[in-house]
XYZ file of C-alpha atoms in Angstrom:
393
model
C 104.421 94.258 98.041
C 105.104 91.908 100.955
C 106.496 92.685 104.412
C 109.042 91.241 106.844
C 110.427 92.457 110.177
C 113.465 94.728 109.860
C 116.523 94.862 112.106
C 115.041 97.795 114.089
C 111.512 97.728 115.583
C 110.829 101.192 114.108
C 111.316 99.868 110.562
C 109.628 97.238 108.379
C 111.352 95.507 105.471
C 109.203 95.883 102.356
C 109.669 93.331 99.566
C 108.926 94.940 96.202
C 108.844 92.805 93.040
C 107.487 93.033 89.508
C 107.791 90.912 86.387
C 108.068 91.751 82.683
C 107.831 89.765 79.464
C 110.833 89.834 77.122
C 108.663 90.877 74.189
C 107.628 94.058 76.033
C 111.239 95.310 75.870
C 113.245 96.606 72.908
C 116.230 94.336 72.290
C 119.303 95.324 70.307
C 121.987 93.053 68.938
C 125.272 93.159 70.843
C 127.798 90.811 69.237
C 126.412 87.300 69.544
C 123.710 88.283 72.043
C 120.640 90.534 72.294
C 120.393 93.208 74.992
C 117.468 95.188 76.436
C 117.673 97.911 79.074
C 114.967 99.294 81.331
C 114.677 101.690 84.270
C 112.524 101.250 87.395
C 111.598 103.935 89.939
C 109.536 103.291 93.078
C 108.500 106.244 95.246
C 106.882 105.950 98.694
C 104.949 109.026 99.876
C 103.424 109.464 103.330
C 100.769 112.216 103.149
C 102.536 114.833 101.010
C 106.077 113.930 102.087
C 108.231 111.542 100.066
C 109.579 109.029 102.569
C 111.750 106.933 100.309
C 112.579 106.425 96.654
C 114.463 103.598 94.965
C 115.467 103.257 91.351
C 117.914 101.475 89.115
C 118.841 100.734 85.522
C 118.630 97.071 84.587
C 119.919 95.020 81.652
C 118.492 91.834 80.140
C 120.812 89.779 77.936
C 119.698 86.717 75.950
C 121.487 84.471 73.461
C 118.927 84.052 70.695
C 116.390 86.193 68.866
C 113.700 83.656 69.774
C 114.210 84.482 73.456
C 113.478 88.168 72.779
C 109.960 87.113 71.739
C 109.129 85.293 74.974
C 105.675 86.315 76.129
C 105.843 84.829 79.626
C 106.904 87.235 82.369
C 110.405 85.854 82.833
C 112.153 89.143 83.728
C 111.974 89.715 87.502
C 112.886 92.942 89.281
C 112.956 92.934 93.084
C 114.215 95.205 95.851
C 114.160 95.207 99.651
C 113.561 98.583 101.295
C 113.186 99.605 104.936
C 110.175 101.799 105.750
C 108.646 103.167 108.962
C 105.230 101.556 109.543
C 102.345 103.626 108.160
C 100.198 104.351 105.127
C 101.958 105.184 101.861
C 101.102 106.075 98.307
C 103.399 103.926 96.173
C 104.167 105.072 92.617
C 105.934 102.678 90.240
C 107.388 103.800 86.917
C 108.975 101.433 84.403
C 110.641 102.827 81.284
C 112.255 101.084 78.314
C 115.651 102.760 77.865
C 115.831 101.842 74.162
C 112.310 102.968 73.209
C 109.690 105.544 74.240
C 107.544 102.897 75.960
C 106.829 103.450 79.658
C 104.182 102.672 82.251
C 103.208 104.223 85.589
C 100.990 102.844 88.330
C 99.977 104.086 91.762
C 98.369 102.424 94.753
C 97.984 102.800 98.523
C 99.889 100.432 100.807
C 99.733 99.990 104.582
C 103.133 98.994 105.969
C 102.584 96.932 109.169
C 104.506 97.072 112.440
C 105.926 93.801 113.761
C 105.776 93.805 117.582
C 105.547 90.881 120.001
C 104.392 87.594 118.522
C 103.789 87.973 114.821
C 103.852 86.269 111.443
C 105.179 87.932 108.310
C 103.367 88.184 105.012
C 103.626 84.848 103.166
C 105.926 85.671 100.238
C 105.489 83.654 97.013
C 108.929 82.598 95.820
C 110.571 80.533 93.110
C 113.619 79.628 95.184
C 115.993 80.757 97.927
C 116.858 79.875 101.531
C 115.602 83.180 102.981
C 117.559 84.344 106.025
C 118.416 83.345 109.584
C 117.942 86.708 111.343
C 116.359 90.139 111.070
C 119.655 91.900 110.386
C 120.113 90.071 107.067
C 118.545 90.646 103.671
C 116.689 87.520 102.540
C 118.131 85.452 99.705
C 114.960 84.881 97.707
C 113.795 84.937 94.107
C 110.274 86.307 94.442
C 107.292 85.137 92.378
C 105.819 88.650 91.876
C 102.341 87.638 90.693
C 102.078 84.480 92.819
C 101.198 82.442 89.742
C 101.665 78.746 89.122
C 101.317 76.910 85.800
C 98.632 74.255 86.115
C 100.028 70.775 86.638
C 103.584 72.115 86.429
C 105.834 73.471 89.148
C 105.435 73.575 92.930
C 103.863 76.656 94.538
C 106.235 77.905 97.257
C 105.824 80.508 99.991
C 108.403 81.841 102.448
C 107.158 82.974 105.855
C 108.812 84.260 109.025
C 107.678 84.164 112.663
C 108.720 86.406 115.522
C 108.420 85.665 119.247
C 107.334 82.014 118.918
C 108.910 79.116 120.777
C 111.738 77.179 119.168
C 110.330 74.410 116.936
C 106.850 75.907 116.807
C 104.717 74.670 113.944
C 102.789 76.521 111.274
C 99.697 75.248 109.517
C 99.050 76.395 105.956
C 95.723 75.963 104.208
C 94.942 76.683 100.565
C 91.444 77.839 99.586
C 89.788 78.198 96.217
C 87.717 81.224 95.223
C 84.585 79.803 96.882
C 86.389 79.405 100.225
C 86.668 75.620 100.049
C 89.875 74.198 101.500
C 91.814 72.473 98.699
C 95.292 71.973 100.225
C 96.853 71.594 103.652
C 100.408 71.524 105.001
C 102.098 71.711 108.399
C 105.761 72.683 108.853
C 108.145 73.378 111.727
C 109.970 76.687 112.094
C 113.749 76.766 112.013
C 115.397 79.299 114.328
C 114.799 80.396 117.905
C 112.354 82.380 120.030
C 113.355 85.685 118.423
C 113.283 84.621 114.778
C 111.982 81.617 112.877
C 111.401 80.867 109.198
C 109.799 78.168 107.085
C 109.016 77.314 103.474
C 105.559 76.106 102.503
C 105.161 74.042 99.351
C 102.137 72.709 97.485
C 102.916 70.046 94.889
C 101.566 70.114 91.301
C 98.024 68.828 91.113
C 97.121 69.717 94.705
C 95.653 73.064 93.654
C 92.803 73.456 91.151
C 92.844 75.964 88.319
C 91.758 79.453 89.323
C 92.255 82.127 91.940
C 92.923 81.057 95.497
C 94.397 82.179 98.779
C 96.849 80.840 101.334
C 96.253 81.194 105.071
C 99.149 80.638 107.483
C 98.566 80.272 111.237
C 100.791 79.366 114.180
C 99.904 76.295 116.235
C 100.205 77.890 119.662
C 98.245 76.555 122.656
C 96.005 78.969 124.479
C 95.184 82.470 123.348
C 98.680 83.739 122.564
C 98.788 82.891 118.871
C 99.546 85.771 116.493
C 96.914 86.688 113.886
C 96.986 84.413 110.812
C 98.272 85.868 107.540
C 96.787 85.426 104.054
C 98.175 85.807 100.544
C 96.496 85.376 97.140
C 97.695 83.095 94.350
C 96.569 82.064 90.870
C 96.876 78.667 89.208
C 96.549 79.186 85.467
C 97.172 77.414 82.190
C 99.536 80.163 81.047
C 100.767 83.647 81.939
C 99.055 84.886 78.776
C 95.657 83.189 78.851
C 93.002 84.581 81.163
C 91.500 81.107 81.548
C 91.227 79.634 85.024
C 88.608 76.931 84.501
C 89.411 73.478 83.104
C 86.054 72.954 81.399
C 86.265 76.431 79.840
C 89.705 75.541 78.482
C 88.405 72.356 76.855
C 85.487 74.266 75.314
C 87.796 76.930 73.872
C 89.972 74.239 72.266
C 87.177 73.050 69.966
C 89.055 74.295 66.838
C 92.557 73.250 67.945
C 94.109 70.963 65.346
C 95.121 68.204 67.825
C 91.633 67.046 68.722
C 92.980 63.640 69.759
C 94.752 65.353 72.653
C 91.786 67.612 73.395
C 89.661 64.480 73.677
C 92.135 63.020 76.181
C 91.761 66.161 78.300
C 87.983 65.875 78.089
C 88.022 62.250 79.266
C 90.584 62.713 82.055
C 89.378 62.292 85.628
C 89.804 65.190 88.035
C 92.768 63.433 89.648
C 94.445 62.759 86.289
C 93.925 66.208 84.781
C 97.279 67.738 85.858
C 99.359 64.883 84.409
C 97.269 64.689 81.213
C 97.590 68.457 80.777
C 101.394 68.223 81.092
C 101.498 65.532 78.397
C 99.135 67.542 76.179
C 101.253 70.685 76.553
C 104.455 68.821 75.701
C 102.996 66.858 72.771
C 101.529 69.944 71.075
C 104.552 72.233 71.594
C 106.195 72.897 68.198
C 109.358 74.396 69.778
C 110.240 72.326 72.864
C 113.383 74.376 73.592
C 111.265 77.373 74.690
C 109.091 77.487 77.833
C 106.022 78.584 75.862
C 103.793 76.435 73.702
C 103.789 78.574 70.559
C 100.906 76.671 68.964
C 98.615 77.270 71.941
C 99.738 80.888 72.283
C 98.881 81.580 68.637
C 95.583 79.743 68.960
C 94.401 81.760 71.952
C 95.580 85.037 70.458
C 93.340 84.257 67.496
C 90.450 83.362 69.811
C 90.841 86.738 71.507
C 91.021 88.587 68.178
C 87.959 86.716 66.863
C 85.980 87.758 69.938
C 86.887 91.382 69.298
C 86.093 91.392 65.570
C 83.288 88.974 64.836
C 80.668 89.154 67.586
C 77.211 88.639 66.063
C 73.872 89.324 67.753
C 75.141 88.393 71.199
C 77.147 85.365 70.045
C 80.846 85.511 71.042
C 83.046 86.119 68.012
C 85.015 82.887 68.325
C 81.813 80.828 67.915
C 80.790 82.465 64.632
C 81.657 81.069 61.206
C 84.069 83.913 60.560
C 85.654 83.331 63.961
C 86.078 79.620 63.239
C 87.794 80.264 59.898
C 90.008 83.015 61.337
C 91.139 80.859 64.276
C 91.987 77.842 62.127
C 93.420 79.533 59.015
C 94.491 82.960 60.244
C 94.132 86.366 58.628
C 92.729 86.286 55.067
C 94.789 87.941 52.338
C 91.807 89.881 51.043
C 88.386 90.804 52.440
C 85.593 92.213 50.277
C 82.309 93.308 51.842
C 79.598 93.257 49.186
C 76.849 94.252 51.621
C 76.536 97.525 49.704
C 75.144 95.481 46.794
C 72.285 94.126 48.909
C 69.720 96.058 46.862
C 70.664 94.011 43.799
C 71.369 90.601 45.323
C 68.981 90.745 48.265
C 71.625 89.240 50.592
C 74.421 90.874 52.565
C 77.732 89.102 52.351
C 81.517 89.062 52.771
C 84.171 87.346 50.675
C 87.458 86.126 52.178
C 90.384 85.104 49.991
C 93.419 83.043 51.047
C 95.750 83.344 48.075
C 98.402 80.858 49.174
C 95.733 78.247 49.919
C 93.839 78.986 46.694
C 90.724 79.361 48.772
C 87.806 81.798 48.415
C 85.024 81.739 50.998
C 81.647 83.470 51.032
C 79.789 84.404 54.237
C 76.152 85.424 53.803
C 73.659 87.098 56.140
C 70.522 85.274 55.058
C 68.377 86.554 57.958
C 69.340 90.224 57.796
C 70.239 90.205 61.521
C 74.012 90.351 61.064
C 74.664 86.586 61.289
C 77.173 85.777 58.557
C 77.263 82.063 57.726
C 79.461 80.154 55.302
C 77.545 79.127 52.221
C 77.222 75.313 51.905
C 79.734 75.245 49.041
C 82.191 77.428 50.990
C 81.783 75.250 54.098
C 82.712 72.135 52.109
C 85.678 73.879 50.466
C 86.882 75.249 53.829
C 86.806 71.811 55.452
C 88.689 70.293 52.525
C 91.457 72.917 52.673
C 91.650 72.797 56.465
C 92.160 69.022 56.351
C 94.949 69.535 53.813
C 96.618 72.195 55.975
C 96.513 69.978 59.058
C 97.937 66.999 57.186
C 100.875 69.181 56.162
C 101.701 70.296 59.713
C-alpha cells in the first residue's frame, strides 16, 4: 500500500498492488493460447465498520505453455481507491477461479492525511508518467514488491509534492541495511505550487545486493520543509532466490556446472560485479527467450531441497555428500537404506541408483554420528559420471 493526495482534502488515494507468478495459477487451453482467471477482493475496515471494499475478476492470457510455467511474479494487479484518513484493517483475498487454490492475508494500515506542505509515499514503479493534478488517477505500472534484479533494470520511484514552490527540488538517498548511504539523486518537480511530481531513478550497479530503503526530502530553505518520506526496496539475484549477498551467491554456486563463469564472478571487482553478473546470467541461460534462467532456477531449487532433506549433525544439507550428488545429478531413481543391517555389517549406509546413468552410489556412516559419506569407489564413479553428464550438456 502506498498513498497519494486525493481530489478532496477529506480523502486519501490509496495505491494497492500485488504480484503473482504464472505458475501459481491454473491455465487452460483456449484455442492457440492459454488462459488463467483469478479473483481479488480487498476489504478496508475501520474499527468494526467496513469502510470500503473493492474486487474484480481478472484474466491472464499467454501464447505458449512455457509462459504458464514462469516463476517470476509477472502478473500485476493494482487498484486506486479513495479512503478517509485513519487506521484500517485491510483484508486481501486472492482466489484461482479454475482451481480450489486461494490465499487470505490481513494487516493494519494507517492512511495519512495530506494537509499543507507534504510529500507523498515514494511509489516503486516500472513505468508511467503519473499525473498532473490531484483530480486525476495516476498512469503508473506499480512495482508491488519494490524489487530490482541485480545488475539489471533501473529502480524507479514516483513521488508527489503538495504546497511547494514551482521548480522545487527533491533529494533522494538510498541506504543499505546497515544505514550506509549507497546512492544519491536530486530532481526538480514538475507542476506548480499546488501539485508537483517527479520520478527518481537509480541506474543498475548503483545499488548493492540486499535490502535497502529510499529517503526523499524536499530542499526547502528554512524550517518549512515537509517531513521526509521513506520506502523499502530489495535488490536481489532473482524473484525466487532468497539470496541478497554476493559472496553468499558465489559460495552457493560451488556445484554449478559452469565453474568458468563462477570463477569470473569470484574474481570480479566490486565495480565490475553488476556487468559480470549480467554476462554470467545470459551465458548460462538455456532458454534465452524466457526472462528466467532455468538452469539457475533448477540449481537453487535443488539446493533448497538438499537443505531440507540431508542436514547432518549441524552441517547444512547442501554441503553434505548426499546434497552434492542430489544438486548435481537430481533425484535418484531408487534409494535403499540398509541401516537396518548395521548389526551384521557394522556400518550404517544408503544406496542410491541412477538407472539412466548406470550409476550406483554408496553412502556410509563410518562414525555412527549420522554423517553419510560417499565411499572412495563411489566418489570416483560419481565424478566420472558427472564429467560425462556435463560434457553432454
